[in-house]
């Protein structure tokens, strides 16, 4: 029996599949984790005891990031896929996902798909001006996929997005795998999500990718409304520049952020989404007090 360190790439029925070097070991987690109420996650770096092709997880190494839904760890980058058209981009959902990625200590990146239908220039302007890295691709024609794949090299990247935006199609190309995508209904322009479990797929350049079903439907939580501005990059330089300390950047006069919106430094749609998310967080906070 020997010890080695690897990455959990899949978990099914209490078994964890750990990739170490060029081998994958079927492992069980030691009972001590259950006693400590610790559950191994996909993406965890773990130390395992190996005996033949099987092993047991004896230690979970410290996590750099983690998500609860789906339960995955050590994600470097969140690729937030939206479509330039068909379906029309949902700006509020995109902004929610961007904030949630940053709350989870994951670098968010915007990927605009279907540029064979619409060039996506307006979307690109909005998010690049906000400070995000943006890729424009077409899963249909293959445009931009190579540049995205090069960016993923050596990273563990999660893909998220609403149904119908082509997320699974992009993943299929990158992994050269036949991820089930379901047929897109022309009537409602939404895809049928058929992912059964979360799994890390290794790509040629040494990175890992995975799908994150459910991430796009998460509400922003775990932060105070007063701290929301910290997760909007174009507002990050506003500290102590407003007339009032603790400015919400909504109702107060002489607000640095509102001035940026007026001058076009901050895109108005982003600001409107900030206000909506702020008010939702305020509502939750008041409800919790009762």
mmCIF file of N, CA and C in Angstrom, residues 12-143:
data_model
loop_
_atom_site.group_PDB
_atom_site.id
_atom_site.type_symbol
_atom_site.label_atom_id
_atom_site.label_comp_id
_atom_site.label_asym_id
_atom_site.label_seq_id
_atom_site.Cartn_x
_atom_site.Cartn_y
_atom_site.Cartn_z
ATOM 1 N N UNK A 12 -19.694 9.006 -7.452
ATOM 2 C CA UNK A 12 -20.968 8.328 -7.704
ATOM 3 C C UNK A 12 -21.212 7.284 -6.618
ATOM 4 N N UNK A 13 -22.380 7.369 -5.983
ATOM 5 C CA UNK A 13 -22.790 6.348 -5.033
ATOM 6 C C UNK A 13 -21.817 6.086 -3.899
ATOM 7 N N UNK A 14 -21.202 7.143 -3.376
ATOM 8 C CA UNK A 14 -20.279 6.968 -2.258
ATOM 9 C C UNK A 14 -18.859 6.625 -2.660
ATOM 10 N N UNK A 15 -18.641 6.425 -3.955
ATOM 11 C CA UNK A 15 -17.287 6.183 -4.460
ATOM 12 C C UNK A 15 -16.755 7.455 -5.106
ATOM 13 N N UNK A 16 -15.469 7.709 -4.885
ATOM 14 C CA UNK A 16 -14.816 8.884 -5.466
ATOM 15 C C UNK A 16 -13.709 8.403 -6.389
ATOM 16 N N UNK A 17 -13.650 9.007 -7.567
ATOM 17 C CA UNK A 17 -12.656 8.605 -8.561
ATOM 18 C C UNK A 17 -11.567 9.669 -8.592
ATOM 19 N N UNK A 18 -10.387 9.264 -8.167
ATOM 20 C CA UNK A 18 -9.274 10.194 -7.960
ATOM 21 C C UNK A 18 -8.229 9.999 -9.043
ATOM 22 N N UNK A 19 -7.927 11.094 -9.754
ATOM 23 C CA UNK A 19 -6.875 11.037 -10.779
ATOM 24 C C UNK A 19 -5.560 11.440 -10.143
ATOM 25 N N UNK A 20 -4.598 10.530 -10.187
ATOM 26 C CA UNK A 20 -3.256 10.783 -9.651
ATOM 27 C C UNK A 20 -2.264 10.309 -10.696
ATOM 28 N N UNK A 21 -1.379 11.212 -11.129
ATOM 29 C CA UNK A 21 -0.471 10.929 -12.254
ATOM 30 C C UNK A 21 -1.333 10.564 -13.465
ATOM 31 N N UNK A 22 -1.123 9.414 -14.052
ATOM 32 C CA UNK A 22 -1.902 9.025 -15.223
ATOM 33 C C UNK A 22 -2.926 7.941 -14.918
ATOM 34 N N UNK A 23 -3.205 7.741 -13.641
ATOM 35 C CA UNK A 23 -4.139 6.680 -13.253
ATOM 36 C C UNK A 23 -5.345 7.266 -12.519
ATOM 37 N N UNK A 24 -6.457 6.522 -12.567
ATOM 38 C CA UNK A 24 -7.641 6.898 -11.811
ATOM 39 C C UNK A 24 -7.955 5.769 -10.828
ATOM 40 N N UNK A 25 -8.111 6.138 -9.546
ATOM 41 C CA UNK A 25 -8.338 5.159 -8.498
ATOM 42 C C UNK A 25 -9.755 5.315 -7.939
ATOM 43 N N UNK A 26 -10.431 4.203 -7.775
ATOM 44 C CA UNK A 26 -11.747 4.208 -7.133
ATOM 45 C C UNK A 26 -11.527 4.201 -5.628
ATOM 46 N N UNK A 27 -12.038 5.216 -4.957
ATOM 47 C CA UNK A 27 -11.746 5.380 -3.531
ATOM 48 C C UNK A 27 -13.008 5.546 -2.698
ATOM 49 N N UNK A 28 -12.911 5.151 -1.448
ATOM 50 C CA UNK A 28 -13.927 5.453 -0.442
ATOM 51 C C UNK A 28 -13.321 6.463 0.530
ATOM 52 N N UNK A 29 -14.175 7.299 1.102
ATOM 53 C CA UNK A 29 -13.692 8.253 2.102
ATOM 54 C C UNK A 29 -13.679 7.583 3.466
ATOM 55 N N UNK A 30 -12.666 7.864 4.253
ATOM 56 C CA UNK A 30 -12.569 7.271 5.599
ATOM 57 C C UNK A 30 -13.730 7.749 6.466
ATOM 58 N N UNK A 31 -14.118 6.902 7.407
ATOM 59 C CA UNK A 31 -15.242 7.208 8.285
ATOM 60 C C UNK A 31 -15.056 8.468 9.106
ATOM 61 N N UNK A 32 -13.802 8.857 9.331
ATOM 62 C CA UNK A 32 -13.524 10.039 10.151
ATOM 63 C C UNK A 32 -14.134 11.297 9.520
ATOM 64 N N UNK A 33 -14.243 11.323 8.189
ATOM 65 C CA UNK A 33 -14.840 12.499 7.543
ATOM 66 C C UNK A 33 -16.316 12.617 7.886
ATOM 67 N N UNK A 34 -17.011 11.477 7.956
ATOM 68 C CA UNK A 34 -18.433 11.504 8.320
ATOM 69 C C UNK A 34 -18.594 12.008 9.751
ATOM 70 N N UNK A 35 -17.732 11.553 10.636
ATOM 71 C CA UNK A 35 -17.795 11.991 12.035
ATOM 72 C C UNK A 35 -17.573 13.496 12.141
ATOM 73 N N UNK A 36 -16.678 14.004 11.295
ATOM 74 C CA UNK A 36 -16.384 15.437 11.311
ATOM 75 C C UNK A 36 -17.339 16.235 10.429
ATOM 76 N N UNK A 37 -18.324 15.539 9.824
ATOM 77 C CA UNK A 37 -19.302 16.147 8.927
ATOM 78 C C UNK A 37 -18.630 16.873 7.762
ATOM 79 N N UNK A 38 -17.606 16.241 7.224
ATOM 80 C CA UNK A 38 -16.894 16.752 6.049
ATOM 81 C C UNK A 38 -17.169 15.815 4.881
ATOM 82 N N UNK A 39 -17.625 16.381 3.775
ATOM 83 C CA UNK A 39 -17.893 15.581 2.586
ATOM 84 C C UNK A 39 -16.895 15.952 1.498
ATOM 85 N N UNK A 40 -16.166 14.993 0.957
ATOM 86 C CA UNK A 40 -15.271 15.304 -0.167
ATOM 87 C C UNK A 40 -16.060 15.893 -1.334
ATOM 88 N N UNK A 41 -15.429 16.795 -2.069
ATOM 89 C CA UNK A 41 -16.066 17.446 -3.210
ATOM 90 C C UNK A 41 -15.318 17.117 -4.493
ATOM 91 N N UNK A 42 -16.029 17.162 -5.605
ATOM 92 C CA UNK A 42 -15.362 17.086 -6.900
ATOM 93 C C UNK A 42 -14.390 18.265 -6.970
ATOM 94 N N UNK A 43 -13.182 18.015 -7.422
ATOM 95 C CA UNK A 43 -12.165 19.065 -7.482
ATOM 96 C C UNK A 43 -11.245 19.105 -6.288
ATOM 97 N N UNK A 44 -11.607 18.399 -5.221
ATOM 98 C CA UNK A 44 -10.732 18.361 -4.044
ATOM 99 C C UNK A 44 -9.389 17.716 -4.378
ATOM 100 N N UNK A 45 -8.325 18.315 -3.861
ATOM 101 C CA UNK A 45 -7.017 17.674 -3.875
ATOM 102 C C UNK A 45 -6.948 16.815 -2.623
ATOM 103 N N UNK A 46 -6.679 15.542 -2.798
ATOM 104 C CA UNK A 46 -6.735 14.617 -1.664
ATOM 105 C C UNK A 46 -5.498 13.726 -1.608
ATOM 106 N N UNK A 47 -5.208 13.283 -0.391
ATOM 107 C CA UNK A 47 -4.172 12.270 -0.200
ATOM 108 C C UNK A 47 -4.888 10.933 -0.064
ATOM 109 N N UNK A 48 -4.420 9.936 -0.807
ATOM 110 C CA UNK A 48 -5.072 8.634 -0.760
ATOM 111 C C UNK A 48 -4.063 7.525 -0.471
ATOM 112 N N UNK A 49 -4.559 6.501 0.191
ATOM 113 C CA UNK A 49 -3.817 5.249 0.328
ATOM 114 C C UNK A 49 -4.239 4.343 -0.812
ATOM 115 N N UNK A 50 -3.273 3.851 -1.569
ATOM 116 C CA UNK A 50 -3.573 3.060 -2.760
ATOM 117 C C UNK A 50 -3.179 1.603 -2.566
ATOM 118 N N UNK A 51 -4.092 0.730 -2.951
ATOM 119 C CA UNK A 51 -3.806 -0.706 -2.933
ATOM 120 C C UNK A 51 -4.361 -1.277 -4.233
ATOM 121 N N UNK A 52 -3.489 -1.497 -5.210
ATOM 122 C CA UNK A 52 -3.945 -1.914 -6.545
ATOM 123 C C UNK A 52 -4.642 -0.746 -7.225
ATOM 124 N N UNK A 53 -5.805 -0.994 -7.788
ATOM 125 C CA UNK A 53 -6.537 0.080 -8.461
ATOM 126 C C UNK A 53 -7.518 0.789 -7.556
ATOM 127 N N UNK A 54 -7.521 0.408 -6.262
ATOM 128 C CA UNK A 54 -8.460 0.997 -5.314
ATOM 129 C C UNK A 54 -7.696 1.778 -4.249
ATOM 130 N N UNK A 55 -8.425 2.607 -3.531
ATOM 131 C CA UNK A 55 -7.769 3.376 -2.487
ATOM 132 C C UNK A 55 -8.767 3.928 -1.496
ATOM 133 N N UNK A 56 -8.249 4.629 -0.504
ATOM 134 C CA UNK A 56 -9.109 5.313 0.468
ATOM 135 C C UNK A 56 -8.587 6.733 0.656
ATOM 136 N N UNK A 57 -9.520 7.668 0.764
ATOM 137 C CA UNK A 57 -9.149 9.074 0.963
ATOM 138 C C UNK A 57 -8.823 9.273 2.438
ATOM 139 N N UNK A 58 -7.592 9.695 2.717
ATOM 140 C CA UNK A 58 -7.159 9.847 4.110
ATOM 141 C C UNK A 58 -7.019 11.314 4.520
ATOM 142 N N UNK A 59 -6.946 12.204 3.530
ATOM 143 C CA UNK A 59 -6.808 13.629 3.858
ATOM 144 C C UNK A 59 -7.326 14.474 2.698
ATOM 145 N N UNK A 60 -8.079 15.530 3.046
ATOM 146 C CA UNK A 60 -8.517 16.515 2.054
ATOM 147 C C UNK A 60 -7.650 17.751 2.232
ATOM 148 N N UNK A 61 -6.923 18.130 1.196
ATOM 149 C CA UNK A 61 -6.020 19.276 1.287
ATOM 150 C C UNK A 61 -6.823 20.577 1.286
ATOM 151 N N UNK A 62 -6.256 21.666 1.815
ATOM 152 C CA UNK A 62 -6.994 22.938 1.898
ATOM 153 C C UNK A 62 -7.555 23.382 0.546
ATOM 154 N N UNK A 63 -8.773 23.901 0.575
ATOM 155 C CA UNK A 63 -9.453 24.355 -0.643
ATOM 156 C C UNK A 63 -9.174 25.829 -0.906
ATOM 157 N N UNK A 64 -9.005 26.183 -2.175
ATOM 158 C CA UNK A 64 -8.836 27.590 -2.545
ATOM 159 C C UNK A 64 -10.180 28.252 -2.808
ATOM 160 N N UNK A 65 -11.179 27.446 -3.162
ATOM 161 C CA UNK A 65 -12.527 27.951 -3.410
ATOM 162 C C UNK A 65 -13.489 26.785 -3.313
ATOM 163 N N UNK A 66 -14.772 27.098 -3.138
ATOM 164 C CA UNK A 66 -15.761 26.017 -3.128
ATOM 165 C C UNK A 66 -17.139 26.575 -3.465
ATOM 166 N N UNK A 67 -17.947 25.724 -4.072
ATOM 167 C CA UNK A 67 -19.341 26.033 -4.349
ATOM 168 C C UNK A 67 -20.203 25.014 -3.613
ATOM 169 N N UNK A 68 -21.403 25.459 -3.222
ATOM 170 C CA UNK A 68 -22.334 24.543 -2.573
ATOM 171 C C UNK A 68 -23.230 23.879 -3.615
ATOM 172 N N UNK A 69 -23.579 24.635 -4.658
ATOM 173 C CA UNK A 69 -24.459 24.107 -5.696
ATOM 174 C C UNK A 69 -23.893 24.431 -7.062
ATOM 175 N N UNK A 70 -23.347 23.457 -7.748
ATOM 176 C CA UNK A 70 -23.100 22.091 -7.290
ATOM 177 C C UNK A 70 -21.893 22.067 -6.352
ATOM 178 N N UNK A 71 -21.751 20.994 -5.536
ATOM 179 C CA UNK A 71 -20.632 20.928 -4.595
ATOM 180 C C UNK A 71 -19.311 20.608 -5.295
ATOM 181 N N UNK A 72 -18.529 21.628 -5.575
ATOM 182 C CA UNK A 72 -17.222 21.461 -6.223
ATOM 183 C C UNK A 72 -16.220 22.372 -5.535
ATOM 184 N N UNK A 73 -14.934 22.013 -5.619
ATOM 185 C CA UNK A 73 -13.886 22.772 -4.932
ATOM 186 C C UNK A 73 -12.740 23.100 -5.878
ATOM 187 N N UNK A 74 -11.966 24.098 -5.476
ATOM 188 C CA UNK A 74 -10.711 24.456 -6.154
ATOM 189 C C UNK A 74 -10.902 24.861 -7.611
ATOM 190 N N UNK A 75 -11.993 25.592 -7.870
ATOM 191 C CA UNK A 75 -12.225 26.125 -9.205
ATOM 192 C C UNK A 75 -11.431 27.424 -9.346
ATOM 193 N N UNK A 76 -10.647 27.532 -10.406
ATOM 194 C CA UNK A 76 -9.869 28.751 -10.653
ATOM 195 C C UNK A 76 -10.705 29.807 -11.362
ATOM 196 N N UNK A 77 -11.464 29.352 -12.359
ATOM 197 C CA UNK A 77 -12.157 30.281 -13.253
ATOM 198 C C UNK A 77 -13.584 29.816 -13.499
ATOM 199 N N UNK A 78 -14.527 30.759 -13.498
ATOM 200 C CA UNK A 78 -15.907 30.468 -13.847
ATOM 201 C C UNK A 78 -16.187 31.089 -15.221
ATOM 202 N N UNK A 79 -16.415 30.238 -16.224
ATOM 203 C CA UNK A 79 -16.733 30.714 -17.566
ATOM 204 C C UNK A 79 -18.244 30.868 -17.654
ATOM 205 N N UNK A 80 -18.711 32.104 -17.669
ATOM 206 C CA UNK A 80 -20.142 32.384 -17.692
ATOM 207 C C UNK A 80 -20.586 32.557 -19.134
ATOM 208 N N UNK A 81 -21.304 31.570 -19.626
ATOM 209 C CA UNK A 81 -21.682 31.541 -21.046
ATOM 210 C C UNK A 81 -23.039 32.213 -21.222
ATOM 211 N N UNK A 82 -23.086 33.133 -22.154
ATOM 212 C CA UNK A 82 -24.339 33.742 -22.568
ATOM 213 C C UNK A 82 -24.397 33.692 -24.084
ATOM 214 N N UNK A 83 -25.576 33.870 -24.640
ATOM 215 C CA UNK A 83 -25.693 33.887 -26.093
ATOM 216 C C UNK A 83 -25.858 35.326 -26.550
ATOM 217 N N UNK A 84 -25.279 35.627 -27.697
ATOM 218 C CA UNK A 84 -25.461 36.957 -28.267
ATOM 219 C C UNK A 84 -26.914 37.147 -28.711
ATOM 220 N N UNK A 85 -27.546 36.046 -29.090
ATOM 221 C CA UNK A 85 -28.953 36.047 -29.506
ATOM 222 C C UNK A 85 -29.463 34.612 -29.470
ATOM 223 N N UNK A 86 -30.788 34.474 -29.426
ATOM 224 C CA UNK A 86 -31.450 33.169 -29.513
ATOM 225 C C UNK A 86 -30.961 32.150 -28.478
ATOM 226 N N UNK A 87 -31.285 32.316 -27.195
ATOM 227 C CA UNK A 87 -32.146 33.352 -26.618
ATOM 228 C C UNK A 87 -31.406 34.660 -26.365
ATOM 229 N N UNK A 88 -32.186 35.738 -26.225
ATOM 230 C CA UNK A 88 -31.598 37.037 -25.905
ATOM 231 C C UNK A 88 -30.905 36.954 -24.543
ATOM 232 N N UNK A 89 -29.778 37.635 -24.385
ATOM 233 C CA UNK A 89 -29.048 37.559 -23.102
ATOM 234 C C UNK A 89 -29.866 38.116 -21.950
ATOM 235 N N UNK A 90 -29.797 37.422 -20.831
ATOM 236 C CA UNK A 90 -30.465 37.867 -19.608
ATOM 237 C C UNK A 90 -29.421 38.564 -18.741
ATOM 238 N N UNK A 91 -29.414 39.894 -18.801
ATOM 239 C CA UNK A 91 -28.345 40.669 -18.176
ATOM 240 C C UNK A 91 -28.337 40.534 -16.647
ATOM 241 N N UNK A 92 -29.513 40.468 -16.042
ATOM 242 C CA UNK A 92 -29.556 40.344 -14.585
ATOM 243 C C UNK A 92 -28.961 39.012 -14.143
ATOM 244 N N UNK A 93 -29.289 37.945 -14.859
ATOM 245 C CA UNK A 93 -28.741 36.626 -14.508
ATOM 246 C C UNK A 93 -27.227 36.611 -14.685
ATOM 247 N N UNK A 94 -26.735 37.221 -15.755
ATOM 248 C CA UNK A 94 -25.282 37.282 -15.972
ATOM 249 C C UNK A 94 -24.615 38.004 -14.804
ATOM 250 N N UNK A 95 -25.187 39.137 -14.408
ATOM 251 C CA UNK A 95 -24.582 39.913 -13.319
ATOM 252 C C UNK A 95 -24.660 39.167 -11.988
ATOM 253 N N UNK A 96 -25.748 38.428 -11.763
ATOM 254 C CA UNK A 96 -25.838 37.594 -10.545
ATOM 255 C C UNK A 96 -24.735 36.540 -10.534
ATOM 256 N N UNK A 97 -24.528 35.903 -11.680
ATOM 257 C CA UNK A 97 -23.501 34.856 -11.740
ATOM 258 C C UNK A 97 -22.113 35.448 -11.536
ATOM 259 N N UNK A 98 -21.855 36.617 -12.088
ATOM 260 C CA UNK A 98 -20.561 37.271 -11.915
ATOM 261 C C UNK A 98 -20.297 37.550 -10.437
ATOM 262 N N UNK A 99 -21.302 38.090 -9.756
ATOM 263 C CA UNK A 99 -21.163 38.395 -8.327
ATOM 264 C C UNK A 99 -20.963 37.110 -7.526
ATOM 265 N N UNK A 100 -21.762 36.085 -7.812
ATOM 266 C CA UNK A 100 -21.654 34.833 -7.064
ATOM 267 C C UNK A 100 -20.297 34.163 -7.251
ATOM 268 N N UNK A 101 -19.738 34.259 -8.450
ATOM 269 C CA UNK A 101 -18.408 33.696 -8.684
ATOM 270 C C UNK A 101 -17.376 34.402 -7.810
ATOM 271 N N UNK A 102 -17.442 35.722 -7.772
ATOM 272 C CA UNK A 102 -16.459 36.474 -6.982
ATOM 273 C C UNK A 102 -16.644 36.240 -5.483
ATOM 274 N N UNK A 103 -17.891 36.096 -5.034
ATOM 275 C CA UNK A 103 -18.140 35.782 -3.626
ATOM 276 C C UNK A 103 -17.477 34.456 -3.268
ATOM 277 N N UNK A 104 -17.469 33.519 -4.229
ATOM 278 C CA UNK A 104 -16.887 32.186 -4.002
ATOM 279 C C UNK A 104 -15.381 32.154 -4.252
ATOM 280 N N UNK A 105 -14.782 33.337 -4.464
ATOM 281 C CA UNK A 105 -13.333 33.435 -4.700
ATOM 282 C C UNK A 105 -12.908 32.754 -5.996
ATOM 283 N N UNK A 106 -13.751 32.883 -7.019
ATOM 284 C CA UNK A 106 -13.474 32.320 -8.336
ATOM 285 C C UNK A 106 -13.454 33.461 -9.354
ATOM 286 N N UNK A 107 -12.447 33.458 -10.220
ATOM 287 C CA UNK A 107 -12.344 34.510 -11.230
ATOM 288 C C UNK A 107 -13.412 34.311 -12.310
ATOM 289 N N UNK A 108 -14.311 35.303 -12.498
ATOM 290 C CA UNK A 108 -15.331 35.151 -13.528
ATOM 291 C C UNK A 108 -14.865 35.660 -14.893
ATOM 292 N N UNK A 109 -15.255 34.935 -15.934
ATOM 293 C CA UNK A 109 -14.952 35.305 -17.312
ATOM 294 C C UNK A 109 -16.244 35.195 -18.124
ATOM 295 N N UNK A 110 -16.498 36.150 -18.993
ATOM 296 C CA UNK A 110 -17.709 36.130 -19.812
ATOM 297 C C UNK A 110 -17.403 35.522 -21.177
ATOM 298 N N UNK A 111 -18.219 34.561 -21.585
ATOM 299 C CA UNK A 111 -18.075 33.926 -22.900
ATOM 300 C C UNK A 111 -19.371 34.144 -23.678
ATOM 301 N N UNK A 112 -19.269 34.894 -24.769
ATOM 302 C CA UNK A 112 -20.446 35.198 -25.597
ATOM 303 C C UNK A 112 -20.479 34.223 -26.769
ATOM 304 N N UNK A 113 -21.485 33.375 -26.779
ATOM 305 C CA UNK A 113 -21.631 32.363 -27.829
ATOM 306 C C UNK A 113 -22.624 32.841 -28.897
ATOM 307 N N UNK A 114 -22.646 32.138 -30.016
ATOM 308 C CA UNK A 114 -23.563 32.380 -31.143
ATOM 309 C C UNK A 114 -23.263 33.687 -31.874
ATOM 310 N N UNK A 115 -21.968 34.021 -31.976
ATOM 311 C CA UNK A 115 -21.630 35.242 -32.717
ATOM 312 C C UNK A 115 -21.798 35.046 -34.219
ATOM 313 N N UNK A 116 -22.144 33.827 -34.645
ATOM 314 C CA UNK A 116 -22.514 33.611 -36.045
ATOM 315 C C UNK A 116 -23.917 34.151 -36.310
ATOM 316 N N UNK A 117 -24.708 34.365 -35.237
ATOM 317 C CA UNK A 117 -26.060 34.926 -35.380
ATOM 318 C C UNK A 117 -26.042 36.431 -35.147
ATOM 319 N N UNK A 118 -25.288 36.856 -34.138
ATOM 320 C CA UNK A 118 -25.157 38.273 -33.764
ATOM 321 C C UNK A 118 -23.715 38.472 -33.311
ATOM 322 N N UNK A 119 -23.087 39.568 -33.731
ATOM 323 C CA UNK A 119 -21.650 39.723 -33.432
ATOM 324 C C UNK A 119 -21.336 39.952 -31.957
ATOM 325 N N UNK A 120 -22.333 40.233 -31.143
ATOM 326 C CA UNK A 120 -22.116 40.355 -29.699
ATOM 327 C C UNK A 120 -21.287 41.553 -29.270
ATOM 328 N N UNK A 121 -21.135 42.537 -30.154
ATOM 329 C CA UNK A 121 -20.273 43.679 -29.834
ATOM 330 C C UNK A 121 -20.783 44.480 -28.646
ATOM 331 N N UNK A 122 -22.101 44.659 -28.559
ATOM 332 C CA UNK A 122 -22.668 45.450 -27.468
ATOM 333 C C UNK A 122 -22.410 44.781 -26.125
ATOM 334 N N UNK A 123 -22.621 43.462 -26.076
ATOM 335 C CA UNK A 123 -22.345 42.720 -24.841
ATOM 336 C C UNK A 123 -20.870 42.803 -24.470
ATOM 337 N N UNK A 124 -20.025 42.657 -25.480
ATOM 338 C CA UNK A 124 -18.581 42.713 -25.239
ATOM 339 C C UNK A 124 -18.187 44.055 -24.633
ATOM 340 N N UNK A 125 -18.749 45.139 -25.153
ATOM 341 C CA UNK A 125 -18.447 46.474 -24.635
ATOM 342 C C UNK A 125 -18.856 46.601 -23.170
ATOM 343 N N UNK A 126 -20.049 46.090 -22.856
ATOM 344 C CA UNK A 126 -20.565 46.208 -21.487
ATOM 345 C C UNK A 126 -19.639 45.529 -20.488
ATOM 346 N N UNK A 127 -19.227 44.305 -20.802
ATOM 347 C CA UNK A 127 -18.467 43.536 -19.803
ATOM 348 C C UNK A 127 -16.967 43.800 -19.842
ATOM 349 N N UNK A 128 -16.444 44.133 -20.993
ATOM 350 C CA UNK A 128 -15.018 44.488 -21.023
ATOM 351 C C UNK A 128 -14.809 45.845 -20.354
ATOM 352 N N UNK A 129 -15.752 46.776 -20.540
ATOM 353 C CA UNK A 129 -15.623 48.086 -19.888
ATOM 354 C C UNK A 129 -15.791 47.968 -18.372
ATOM 355 N N UNK A 130 -16.495 46.912 -17.934
ATOM 356 C CA UNK A 130 -16.652 46.686 -16.492
ATOM 357 C C UNK A 130 -15.421 46.036 -15.884
ATOM 358 N N UNK A 131 -14.495 45.576 -16.733
ATOM 359 C CA UNK A 131 -13.251 45.005 -16.226
ATOM 360 C C UNK A 131 -13.145 43.503 -16.330
ATOM 361 N N UNK A 132 -14.103 42.853 -17.021
ATOM 362 C CA UNK A 132 -14.064 41.397 -17.158
ATOM 363 C C UNK A 132 -13.374 40.978 -18.447
ATOM 364 N N UNK A 133 -12.737 39.823 -18.408
ATOM 365 C CA UNK A 133 -12.192 39.222 -19.616
ATOM 366 C C UNK A 133 -13.362 38.637 -20.388
ATOM 367 N N UNK A 134 -13.390 38.889 -21.704
ATOM 368 C CA UNK A 134 -14.510 38.450 -22.537
ATOM 369 C C UNK A 134 -14.001 37.652 -23.732
ATOM 370 N N UNK A 135 -14.634 36.502 -23.975
ATOM 371 C CA UNK A 135 -14.370 35.718 -25.179
ATOM 372 C C UNK A 135 -15.632 35.701 -26.025
ATOM 373 N N UNK A 136 -15.454 35.832 -27.335
ATOM 374 C CA UNK A 136 -16.589 35.709 -28.256
ATOM 375 C C UNK A 136 -16.359 34.465 -29.108
ATOM 376 N N UNK A 137 -17.351 33.567 -29.105
ATOM 377 C CA UNK A 137 -17.178 32.293 -29.799
ATOM 378 C C UNK A 137 -18.445 31.908 -30.551
ATOM 379 N N UNK A 138 -18.287 30.925 -31.417
ATOM 380 C CA UNK A 138 -19.432 30.269 -32.053
ATOM 381 C C UNK A 138 -19.202 28.769 -31.977
ATOM 382 N N UNK A 139 -20.010 28.092 -31.170
ATOM 383 C CA UNK A 139 -19.906 26.634 -31.104
ATOM 384 C C UNK A 139 -20.304 26.014 -32.437
ATOM 385 N N UNK A 140 -21.147 26.732 -33.172
ATOM 386 C CA UNK A 140 -21.629 26.228 -34.466
ATOM 387 C C UNK A 140 -20.509 26.197 -35.506
ATOM 388 N N UNK A 141 -19.744 27.296 -35.591
ATOM 389 C CA UNK A 141 -18.703 27.398 -36.624
ATOM 390 C C UNK A 141 -17.297 27.139 -36.095
ATOM 391 N N UNK A 142 -17.137 27.174 -34.769
ATOM 392 C CA UNK A 142 -15.817 26.956 -34.177
ATOM 393 C C UNK A 142 -15.016 28.219 -33.970
ATOM 394 N N UNK A 143 -15.547 29.366 -34.394
ATOM 395 C CA UNK A 143 -14.834 30.638 -34.232
ATOM 396 C C UNK A 143 -14.584 30.917 -32.746
#
